[in-house]
Amino acid sequence: MIRKIQQTAEFLRGKIKQCPETAIILGTGLGGLAQEITDKKEIMYHDIPNFPVSTVEGHKGKLIIGKLGEKEVIAMQGRFHFYEGYSLQQVTFPIRVFRELGVKTLFVSNASGGCNPHFKVGDLMILTDHINFMCGNPLWGPNIPYGPRFPGMKEVYDKELIRKADTIAEELGIKLQHGVYLATQGPTFETPAEYKMFRIWGADAVGMSTVPEVIVAVHCGLKIFGISAITDMGVGEDAVEASHEEVQKAAAMVEPQMCALMREMINRS
Ligand code: HPA
């Protein structure tokens, strides 16, 4: 595995002038940020040795390396999901390549269903913690010596970045929620009973991504900032039957706010 990571990093180093310290996973709701990256080089996943290829509708698979404002960034347009059939090691492969390239901070976004009854569709939630309910762990197997065998998970999401997000959101007039993100394996959305259970467990939002990448990023020693667009509600009066189309529609609605916040966060980080 480590040889493959190094081989891929070597390939990418040959393609880019400068290795960025900031990586972004452009999940649902953040795709628009790709258009703001300038002086960019785009590399399709299928042209990158050892990279898996993204298949799900709405996810274009490429790496974008360039400038966001004054900052050099490397962005994933399209991510790999466990429910697509990839192993958790494949899902998280790019994170280890980023670490090998010298990335220090990971910004990650996603769409999720709200299980905090005080939330509304269209809210943005900063991840303050997570629950791994993927029924698997990407660090399973021999330890890759980027980090310890038993990494601590006490403070996964960087407190300083969260404070910065709060300050920027206030300046920009963006309402932010804070909460715990629970990751399921998917691809099913939740039953009402599951939503109720996840709420009792302490989750504020439920989704099918992010946690594997974040676990590997912690293992690699990266600073992490995560944000989620609440695209449907699983509890309360607004509870609906979620669908992929609804999720995409609601995410498109909050995209301008999410992009504005992330743009500023990255510029000031
Ligand atoms: N559940 C799981 N994943 C999701 C949801 C949801 O309600 N909404 C967007 N992604």
PDB file of N, CA and C in Angstrom, residues 18-107:
ATOM      1  N   GLN A  18       4.066  23.326  -7.506  1.00  0.00           N
ATOM      2  CA  GLN A  18       4.252  23.504  -6.071  1.00  0.00           C
ATOM      3  C   GLN A  18       3.254  22.598  -5.353  1.00  0.00           C
ATOM      4  N   CYS A  19       3.702  21.933  -4.305  1.00  0.00           N
ATOM      5  CA  CYS A  19       2.778  21.068  -3.569  1.00  0.00           C
ATOM      6  C   CYS A  19       2.006  21.881  -2.548  1.00  0.00           C
ATOM      7  N   PRO A  20       0.667  21.932  -2.683  1.00  0.00           N
ATOM      8  CA  PRO A  20      -0.123  22.745  -1.759  1.00  0.00           C
ATOM      9  C   PRO A  20      -0.188  22.157  -0.359  1.00  0.00           C
ATOM     10  N   GLU A  21      -0.448  23.023   0.616  1.00  0.00           N
ATOM     11  CA  GLU A  21      -0.597  22.561   2.000  1.00  0.00           C
ATOM     12  C   GLU A  21      -2.064  22.395   2.375  1.00  0.00           C
ATOM     13  N   THR A  22      -2.954  22.774   1.448  1.00  0.00           N
ATOM     14  CA  THR A  22      -4.387  22.718   1.731  1.00  0.00           C
ATOM     15  C   THR A  22      -5.081  21.803   0.737  1.00  0.00           C
ATOM     16  N   ALA A  23      -5.820  20.829   1.268  1.00  0.00           N
ATOM     17  CA  ALA A  23      -6.612  19.950   0.394  1.00  0.00           C
ATOM     18  C   ALA A  23      -8.086  20.156   0.697  1.00  0.00           C
ATOM     19  N   ILE A  24      -8.897  20.025  -0.364  1.00  0.00           N
ATOM     20  CA  ILE A  24     -10.343  20.206  -0.198  1.00  0.00           C
ATOM     21  C   ILE A  24     -11.052  19.018  -0.838  1.00  0.00           C
ATOM     22  N   ILE A  25     -11.988  18.431  -0.122  1.00  0.00           N
ATOM     23  CA  ILE A  25     -12.869  17.452  -0.765  1.00  0.00           C
ATOM     24  C   ILE A  25     -14.159  18.186  -1.084  1.00  0.00           C
ATOM     25  N   LEU A  26     -14.391  18.387  -2.387  1.00  0.00           N
ATOM     26  CA  LEU A  26     -15.563  19.138  -2.818  1.00  0.00           C
ATOM     27  C   LEU A  26     -16.761  18.196  -2.851  1.00  0.00           C
ATOM     28  N   GLY A  27     -17.369  18.019  -1.709  1.00  0.00           N
ATOM     29  CA  GLY A  27     -18.540  17.146  -1.641  1.00  0.00           C
ATOM     30  C   GLY A  27     -19.764  17.876  -2.167  1.00  0.00           C
ATOM     31  N   THR A  28     -20.907  17.233  -2.024  1.00  0.00           N
ATOM     32  CA  THR A  28     -22.169  17.837  -2.447  1.00  0.00           C
ATOM     33  C   THR A  28     -22.297  19.207  -1.780  1.00  0.00           C
ATOM     34  N   GLY A  29     -22.591  20.236  -2.593  1.00  0.00           N
ATOM     35  CA  GLY A  29     -22.771  21.573  -2.041  1.00  0.00           C
ATOM     36  C   GLY A  29     -21.559  22.460  -2.170  1.00  0.00           C
ATOM     37  N   LEU A  30     -20.439  21.876  -2.578  1.00  0.00           N
ATOM     38  CA  LEU A  30     -19.223  22.688  -2.652  1.00  0.00           C
ATOM     39  C   LEU A  30     -18.592  22.626  -4.045  1.00  0.00           C
ATOM     40  N   GLY A  31     -19.284  21.956  -4.952  1.00  0.00           N
ATOM     41  CA  GLY A  31     -18.746  21.766  -6.305  1.00  0.00           C
ATOM     42  C   GLY A  31     -18.401  23.084  -6.973  1.00  0.00           C
ATOM     43  N   GLY A  32     -19.203  24.121  -6.681  1.00  0.00           N
ATOM     44  CA  GLY A  32     -19.027  25.431  -7.305  1.00  0.00           C
ATOM     45  C   GLY A  32     -17.679  26.063  -7.012  1.00  0.00           C
ATOM     46  N   LEU A  33     -17.073  25.651  -5.922  1.00  0.00           N
ATOM     47  CA  LEU A  33     -15.782  26.223  -5.544  1.00  0.00           C
ATOM     48  C   LEU A  33     -14.714  25.906  -6.605  1.00  0.00           C
ATOM     49  N   ALA A  34     -14.932  24.815  -7.329  1.00  0.00           N
ATOM     50  CA  ALA A  34     -13.967  24.405  -8.364  1.00  0.00           C
ATOM     51  C   ALA A  34     -13.798  25.508  -9.409  1.00  0.00           C
ATOM     52  N   GLN A  35     -14.902  26.204  -9.728  1.00  0.00           N
ATOM     53  CA  GLN A  35     -14.825  27.262 -10.747  1.00  0.00           C
ATOM     54  C   GLN A  35     -13.992  28.459 -10.289  1.00  0.00           C
ATOM     55  N   GLU A  36     -13.796  28.565  -8.983  1.00  0.00           N
ATOM     56  CA  GLU A  36     -13.053  29.719  -8.465  1.00  0.00           C
ATOM     57  C   GLU A  36     -11.558  29.447  -8.387  1.00  0.00           C
ATOM     58  N   ILE A  37     -11.167  28.222  -8.671  1.00  0.00           N
ATOM     59  CA  ILE A  37      -9.739  27.901  -8.630  1.00  0.00           C
ATOM     60  C   ILE A  37      -9.092  28.374  -9.931  1.00  0.00           C
ATOM     61  N   THR A  38      -8.038  29.188  -9.793  1.00  0.00           N
ATOM     62  CA  THR A  38      -7.382  29.762 -10.977  1.00  0.00           C
ATOM     63  C   THR A  38      -6.011  29.103 -11.189  1.00  0.00           C
ATOM     64  N   ASP A  39      -5.390  29.433 -12.284  1.00  0.00           N
ATOM     65  CA  ASP A  39      -4.079  28.866 -12.671  1.00  0.00           C
ATOM     66  C   ASP A  39      -4.105  27.360 -12.457  1.00  0.00           C
ATOM     67  N   LYS A  40      -5.175  26.733 -12.903  1.00  0.00           N
ATOM     68  CA  LYS A  40      -5.357  25.355 -12.448  1.00  0.00           C
ATOM     69  C   LYS A  40      -4.923  24.289 -13.452  1.00  0.00           C
ATOM     70  N   LYS A  41      -4.599  23.174 -12.859  1.00  0.00           N
ATOM     71  CA  LYS A  41      -4.294  21.976 -13.629  1.00  0.00           C
ATOM     72  C   LYS A  41      -5.310  20.926 -13.178  1.00  0.00           C
ATOM     73  N   GLU A  42      -5.954  20.285 -14.145  1.00  0.00           N
ATOM     74  CA  GLU A  42      -6.949  19.274 -13.784  1.00  0.00           C
ATOM     75  C   GLU A  42      -6.450  17.906 -14.234  1.00  0.00           C
ATOM     76  N   ILE A  43      -6.578  16.946 -13.359  1.00  0.00           N
ATOM     77  CA  ILE A  43      -6.149  15.584 -13.712  1.00  0.00           C
ATOM     78  C   ILE A  43      -7.285  14.618 -13.400  1.00  0.00           C
ATOM     79  N   MET A  44      -7.772  13.957 -14.437  1.00  0.00           N
ATOM     80  CA  MET A  44      -8.882  13.010 -14.245  1.00  0.00           C
ATOM     81  C   MET A  44      -8.412  11.839 -13.378  1.00  0.00           C
ATOM     82  N   TYR A  45      -9.305  11.382 -12.507  1.00  0.00           N
ATOM     83  CA  TYR A  45      -8.921  10.271 -11.628  1.00  0.00           C
ATOM     84  C   TYR A  45      -8.424   9.064 -12.437  1.00  0.00           C
ATOM     85  N   HIS A  46      -9.106   8.842 -13.585  1.00  0.00           N
ATOM     86  CA  HIS A  46      -8.721   7.630 -14.328  1.00  0.00           C
ATOM     87  C   HIS A  46      -7.346   7.743 -14.984  1.00  0.00           C
ATOM     88  N   ASP A  47      -6.767   8.963 -14.941  1.00  0.00           N
ATOM     89  CA  ASP A  47      -5.404   9.122 -15.460  1.00  0.00           C
ATOM     90  C   ASP A  47      -4.351   9.052 -14.347  1.00  0.00           C
ATOM     91  N   ILE A  48      -4.806   8.905 -13.102  1.00  0.00           N
ATOM     92  CA  ILE A  48      -3.866   8.903 -11.968  1.00  0.00           C
ATOM     93  C   ILE A  48      -3.605   7.459 -11.542  1.00  0.00           C
ATOM     94  N   PRO A  49      -2.343   7.040 -11.558  1.00  0.00           N
ATOM     95  CA  PRO A  49      -2.065   5.651 -11.183  1.00  0.00           C
ATOM     96  C   PRO A  49      -2.564   5.332  -9.774  1.00  0.00           C
ATOM     97  N   ASN A  50      -3.199   4.199  -9.636  1.00  0.00           N
ATOM     98  CA  ASN A  50      -3.690   3.647  -8.359  1.00  0.00           C
ATOM     99  C   ASN A  50      -4.945   4.330  -7.816  1.00  0.00           C
ATOM    100  N   PHE A  51      -5.445   5.392  -8.480  1.00  0.00           N
ATOM    101  CA  PHE A  51      -6.658   6.055  -7.991  1.00  0.00           C
ATOM    102  C   PHE A  51      -7.886   5.242  -8.376  1.00  0.00           C
ATOM    103  N   PRO A  52      -8.835   5.088  -7.438  1.00  0.00           N
ATOM    104  CA  PRO A  52     -10.116   4.499  -7.847  1.00  0.00           C
ATOM    105  C   PRO A  52     -10.867   5.504  -8.735  1.00  0.00           C
ATOM    106  N   VAL A  53     -11.938   5.101  -9.361  1.00  0.00           N
ATOM    107  CA  VAL A  53     -12.695   5.988 -10.245  1.00  0.00           C
ATOM    108  C   VAL A  53     -14.107   6.139  -9.691  1.00  0.00           C
ATOM    109  N   SER A  54     -14.557   7.397  -9.608  1.00  0.00           N
ATOM    110  CA  SER A  54     -15.872   7.702  -9.025  1.00  0.00           C
ATOM    111  C   SER A  54     -16.989   7.410 -10.034  1.00  0.00           C
ATOM    112  N   THR A  55     -18.094   6.843  -9.563  1.00  0.00           N
ATOM    113  CA  THR A  55     -19.152   6.442 -10.495  1.00  0.00           C
ATOM    114  C   THR A  55     -20.490   7.114 -10.241  1.00  0.00           C
ATOM    115  N   VAL A  56     -20.726   7.616  -9.018  1.00  0.00           N
ATOM    116  CA  VAL A  56     -22.079   8.046  -8.660  1.00  0.00           C
ATOM    117  C   VAL A  56     -22.490   9.314  -9.420  1.00  0.00           C
ATOM    118  N   GLU A  57     -23.765   9.397  -9.730  1.00  0.00           N
ATOM    119  CA  GLU A  57     -24.314  10.525 -10.465  1.00  0.00           C
ATOM    120  C   GLU A  57     -24.045  11.830  -9.694  1.00  0.00           C
ATOM    121  N   GLY A  58     -23.634  12.865 -10.390  1.00  0.00           N
ATOM    122  CA  GLY A  58     -23.393  14.141  -9.717  1.00  0.00           C
ATOM    123  C   GLY A  58     -21.978  14.278  -9.188  1.00  0.00           C
ATOM    124  N   HIS A  59     -21.157  13.266  -9.346  1.00  0.00           N
ATOM    125  CA  HIS A  59     -19.774  13.374  -8.872  1.00  0.00           C
ATOM    126  C   HIS A  59     -18.813  13.202 -10.039  1.00  0.00           C
ATOM    127  N   LYS A  60     -18.157  14.316 -10.393  1.00  0.00           N
ATOM    128  CA  LYS A  60     -17.174  14.235 -11.485  1.00  0.00           C
ATOM    129  C   LYS A  60     -15.833  13.930 -10.854  1.00  0.00           C
ATOM    130  N   GLY A  61     -15.136  12.996 -11.444  1.00  0.00           N
ATOM    131  CA  GLY A  61     -13.910  12.567 -10.785  1.00  0.00           C
ATOM    132  C   GLY A  61     -12.651  13.208 -11.320  1.00  0.00           C
ATOM    133  N   LYS A  62     -12.201  14.259 -10.675  1.00  0.00           N
ATOM    134  CA  LYS A  62     -10.886  14.802 -11.047  1.00  0.00           C
ATOM    135  C   LYS A  62     -10.236  15.536  -9.892  1.00  0.00           C
ATOM    136  N   LEU A  63      -8.932  15.632  -9.969  1.00  0.00           N
ATOM    137  CA  LEU A  63      -8.165  16.436  -9.022  1.00  0.00           C
ATOM    138  C   LEU A  63      -7.917  17.788  -9.676  1.00  0.00           C
ATOM    139  N   ILE A  64      -8.106  18.846  -8.908  1.00  0.00           N
ATOM    140  CA  ILE A  64      -7.842  20.193  -9.421  1.00  0.00           C
ATOM    141  C   ILE A  64      -6.766  20.823  -8.538  1.00  0.00           C
ATOM    142  N   ILE A  65      -5.689  21.228  -9.163  1.00  0.00           N
ATOM    143  CA  ILE A  65      -4.599  21.847  -8.400  1.00  0.00           C
ATOM    144  C   ILE A  65      -4.433  23.269  -8.924  1.00  0.00           C
ATOM    145  N   GLY A  66      -4.499  24.243  -8.029  1.00  0.00           N
ATOM    146  CA  GLY A  66      -4.381  25.636  -8.464  1.00  0.00           C
ATOM    147  C   GLY A  66      -4.480  26.578  -7.295  1.00  0.00           C
ATOM    148  N   LYS A  67      -4.952  27.801  -7.590  1.00  0.00           N
ATOM    149  CA  LYS A  67      -5.003  28.826  -6.552  1.00  0.00           C
ATOM    150  C   LYS A  67      -6.437  29.188  -6.227  1.00  0.00           C
ATOM    151  N   LEU A  68      -6.731  29.216  -4.942  1.00  0.00           N
ATOM    152  CA  LEU A  68      -8.026  29.724  -4.494  1.00  0.00           C
ATOM    153  C   LEU A  68      -7.697  31.017  -3.758  1.00  0.00           C
ATOM    154  N   GLY A  69      -7.991  32.154  -4.374  1.00  0.00           N
ATOM    155  CA  GLY A  69      -7.486  33.424  -3.856  1.00  0.00           C
ATOM    156  C   GLY A  69      -5.970  33.373  -3.948  1.00  0.00           C
ATOM    157  N   GLU A  70      -5.318  33.546  -2.820  1.00  0.00           N
ATOM    158  CA  GLU A  70      -3.849  33.548  -2.797  1.00  0.00           C
ATOM    159  C   GLU A  70      -3.286  32.177  -2.400  1.00  0.00           C
ATOM    160  N   LYS A  71      -4.165  31.271  -2.072  1.00  0.00           N
ATOM    161  CA  LYS A  71      -3.718  29.983  -1.502  1.00  0.00           C
ATOM    162  C   LYS A  71      -3.604  28.892  -2.560  1.00  0.00           C
ATOM    163  N   GLU A  72      -2.525  28.144  -2.494  1.00  0.00           N
ATOM    164  CA  GLU A  72      -2.395  26.967  -3.361  1.00  0.00           C
ATOM    165  C   GLU A  72      -3.245  25.850  -2.765  1.00  0.00           C
ATOM    166  N   VAL A  73      -4.068  25.231  -3.585  1.00  0.00           N
ATOM    167  CA  VAL A  73      -4.909  24.144  -3.062  1.00  0.00           C
ATOM    168  C   VAL A  73      -4.887  22.937  -3.999  1.00  0.00           C
ATOM    169  N   ILE A  74      -5.204  21.804  -3.408  1.00  0.00           N
ATOM    170  CA  ILE A  74      -5.453  20.615  -4.215  1.00  0.00           C
ATOM    171  C   ILE A  74      -6.864  20.157  -3.854  1.00  0.00           C
ATOM    172  N   ALA A  75      -7.727  20.047  -4.863  1.00  0.00           N
ATOM    173  CA  ALA A  75      -9.133  19.768  -4.578  1.00  0.00           C
ATOM    174  C   ALA A  75      -9.580  18.491  -5.274  1.00  0.00           C
ATOM    175  N   MET A  76     -10.367  17.718  -4.554  1.00  0.00           N
ATOM    176  CA  MET A  76     -10.980  16.526  -5.149  1.00  0.00           C
ATOM    177  C   MET A  76     -12.372  16.903  -5.614  1.00  0.00           C
ATOM    178  N   GLN A  77     -12.614  16.849  -6.915  1.00  0.00           N
ATOM    179  CA  GLN A  77     -13.974  17.032  -7.403  1.00  0.00           C
ATOM    180  C   GLN A  77     -14.555  15.632  -7.607  1.00  0.00           C
ATOM    181  N   GLY A  78     -15.350  15.228  -6.658  1.00  0.00           N
ATOM    182  CA  GLY A  78     -15.849  13.853  -6.644  1.00  0.00           C
ATOM    183  C   GLY A  78     -15.046  13.033  -5.659  1.00  0.00           C
ATOM    184  N   ARG A  79     -15.759  12.297  -4.834  1.00  0.00           N
ATOM    185  CA  ARG A  79     -15.073  11.458  -3.851  1.00  0.00           C
ATOM    186  C   ARG A  79     -15.529  10.015  -4.040  1.00  0.00           C
ATOM    187  N   PHE A  80     -14.867   9.120  -3.337  1.00  0.00           N
ATOM    188  CA  PHE A  80     -15.203   7.698  -3.427  1.00  0.00           C
ATOM    189  C   PHE A  80     -16.039   7.326  -2.214  1.00  0.00           C
ATOM    190  N   HIS A  81     -17.142   6.658  -2.469  1.00  0.00           N
ATOM    191  CA  HIS A  81     -18.039   6.273  -1.372  1.00  0.00           C
ATOM    192  C   HIS A  81     -17.947   4.773  -1.115  1.00  0.00           C
ATOM    193  N   PHE A  82     -18.084   4.433   0.141  1.00  0.00           N
ATOM    194  CA  PHE A  82     -18.091   3.018   0.540  1.00  0.00           C
ATOM    195  C   PHE A  82     -19.225   2.274  -0.166  1.00  0.00           C
ATOM    196  N   TYR A  83     -20.402   2.955  -0.279  1.00  0.00           N
ATOM    197  CA  TYR A  83     -21.566   2.274  -0.865  1.00  0.00           C
ATOM    198  C   TYR A  83     -21.396   1.963  -2.346  1.00  0.00           C
ATOM    199  N   GLU A  84     -20.406   2.596  -2.986  1.00  0.00           N
ATOM    200  CA  GLU A  84     -20.159   2.286  -4.397  1.00  0.00           C
ATOM    201  C   GLU A  84     -19.439   0.954  -4.556  1.00  0.00           C
ATOM    202  N   GLY A  85     -18.953   0.437  -3.442  1.00  0.00           N
ATOM    203  CA  GLY A  85     -18.288  -0.866  -3.509  1.00  0.00           C
ATOM    204  C   GLY A  85     -16.792  -0.801  -3.288  1.00  0.00           C
ATOM    205  N   TYR A  86     -16.258   0.416  -3.113  1.00  0.00           N
ATOM    206  CA  TYR A  86     -14.828   0.546  -2.816  1.00  0.00           C
ATOM    207  C   TYR A  86     -14.566   0.092  -1.387  1.00  0.00           C
ATOM    208  N   SER A  87     -13.363  -0.360  -1.137  1.00  0.00           N
ATOM    209  CA  SER A  87     -12.982  -0.658   0.249  1.00  0.00           C
ATOM    210  C   SER A  87     -12.715   0.682   0.942  1.00  0.00           C
ATOM    211  N   LEU A  88     -12.715   0.663   2.268  1.00  0.00           N
ATOM    212  CA  LEU A  88     -12.430   1.913   2.993  1.00  0.00           C
ATOM    213  C   LEU A  88     -10.992   2.366   2.744  1.00  0.00           C
ATOM    214  N   GLN A  89     -10.109   1.422   2.435  1.00  0.00           N
ATOM    215  CA  GLN A  89      -8.726   1.781   2.092  1.00  0.00           C
ATOM    216  C   GLN A  89      -8.696   2.540   0.747  1.00  0.00           C
ATOM    217  N   GLN A  90      -9.555   2.106  -0.190  1.00  0.00           N
ATOM    218  CA  GLN A  90      -9.616   2.816  -1.479  1.00  0.00           C
ATOM    219  C   GLN A  90     -10.244   4.204  -1.307  1.00  0.00           C
ATOM    220  N   VAL A  91     -11.318   4.250  -0.506  1.00  0.00           N
ATOM    221  CA  VAL A  91     -12.019   5.517  -0.267  1.00  0.00           C
ATOM    222  C   VAL A  91     -11.045   6.579   0.256  1.00  0.00           C
ATOM    223  N   THR A  92     -10.105   6.135   1.103  1.00  0.00           N
ATOM    224  CA  THR A  92      -9.230   7.081   1.794  1.00  0.00           C
ATOM    225  C   THR A  92      -7.835   7.201   1.162  1.00  0.00           C
ATOM    226  N   PHE A  93      -7.637   6.489   0.072  1.00  0.00           N
ATOM    227  CA  PHE A  93      -6.315   6.494  -0.585  1.00  0.00           C
ATOM    228  C   PHE A  93      -5.806   7.923  -0.886  1.00  0.00           C
ATOM    229  N   PRO A  94      -6.697   8.799  -1.447  1.00  0.00           N
ATOM    230  CA  PRO A  94      -6.201  10.142  -1.780  1.00  0.00           C
ATOM    231  C   PRO A  94      -5.680  10.910  -0.570  1.00  0.00           C
ATOM    232  N   ILE A  95      -6.230  10.681   0.596  1.00  0.00           N
ATOM    233  CA  ILE A  95      -5.794  11.423   1.793  1.00  0.00           C
ATOM    234  C   ILE A  95      -4.328  11.108   2.088  1.00  0.00           C
ATOM    235  N   ARG A  96      -3.980   9.853   1.951  1.00  0.00           N
ATOM    236  CA  ARG A  96      -2.590   9.465   2.229  1.00  0.00           C
ATOM    237  C   ARG A  96      -1.652  10.025   1.165  1.00  0.00           C
ATOM    238  N   VAL A  97      -2.166  10.107  -0.063  1.00  0.00           N
ATOM    239  CA  VAL A  97      -1.352  10.724  -1.128  1.00  0.00           C
ATOM    240  C   VAL A  97      -1.151  12.211  -0.805  1.00  0.00           C
ATOM    241  N   PHE A  98      -2.209  12.865  -0.335  1.00  0.00           N
ATOM    242  CA  PHE A  98      -2.095  14.286   0.033  1.00  0.00           C
ATOM    243  C   PHE A  98      -1.025  14.458   1.107  1.00  0.00           C
ATOM    244  N   ARG A  99      -1.048  13.601   2.078  1.00  0.00           N
ATOM    245  CA  ARG A  99      -0.078  13.683   3.178  1.00  0.00           C
ATOM    246  C   ARG A  99       1.342  13.541   2.620  1.00  0.00           C
ATOM    247  N   GLU A 100       1.477  12.622   1.694  1.00  0.00           N
ATOM    248  CA  GLU A 100       2.784  12.370   1.074  1.00  0.00           C
ATOM    249  C   GLU A 100       3.244  13.609   0.273  1.00  0.00           C
ATOM    250  N   LEU A 101       2.251  14.369  -0.244  1.00  0.00           N
ATOM    251  CA  LEU A 101       2.580  15.572  -1.024  1.00  0.00           C
ATOM    252  C   LEU A 101       2.884  16.774  -0.143  1.00  0.00           C
ATOM    253  N   GLY A 102       2.613  16.644   1.154  1.00  0.00           N
ATOM    254  CA  GLY A 102       2.917  17.759   2.069  1.00  0.00           C
ATOM    255  C   GLY A 102       1.712  18.554   2.532  1.00  0.00           C
ATOM    256  N   VAL A 103       0.518  18.022   2.273  1.00  0.00           N
ATOM    257  CA  VAL A 103      -0.705  18.701   2.738  1.00  0.00           C
ATOM    258  C   VAL A 103      -0.731  18.706   4.261  1.00  0.00           C
ATOM    259  N   LYS A 104      -1.199  19.852   4.825  1.00  0.00           N
ATOM    260  CA  LYS A 104      -1.256  19.984   6.296  1.00  0.00           C
ATOM    261  C   LYS A 104      -2.696  20.089   6.805  1.00  0.00           C
ATOM    262  N   THR A 105      -3.589  20.626   5.947  1.00  0.00           N
ATOM    263  CA  THR A 105      -4.971  20.856   6.396  1.00  0.00           C
ATOM    264  C   THR A 105      -5.951  20.293   5.373  1.00  0.00           C
ATOM    265  N   LEU A 106      -6.997  19.639   5.886  1.00  0.00           N
ATOM    266  CA  LEU A 106      -8.035  19.071   5.021  1.00  0.00           C
ATOM    267  C   LEU A 106      -9.368  19.759   5.299  1.00  0.00           C
ATOM    268  N   PHE A 107      -9.975  20.294   4.233  1.00  0.00           N
ATOM    269  CA  PHE A 107     -11.321  20.851   4.313  1.00  0.00           C
ATOM    270  C   PHE A 107     -12.255  19.867   3.612  1.00  0.00           C
TER     271      PHE A 107
END
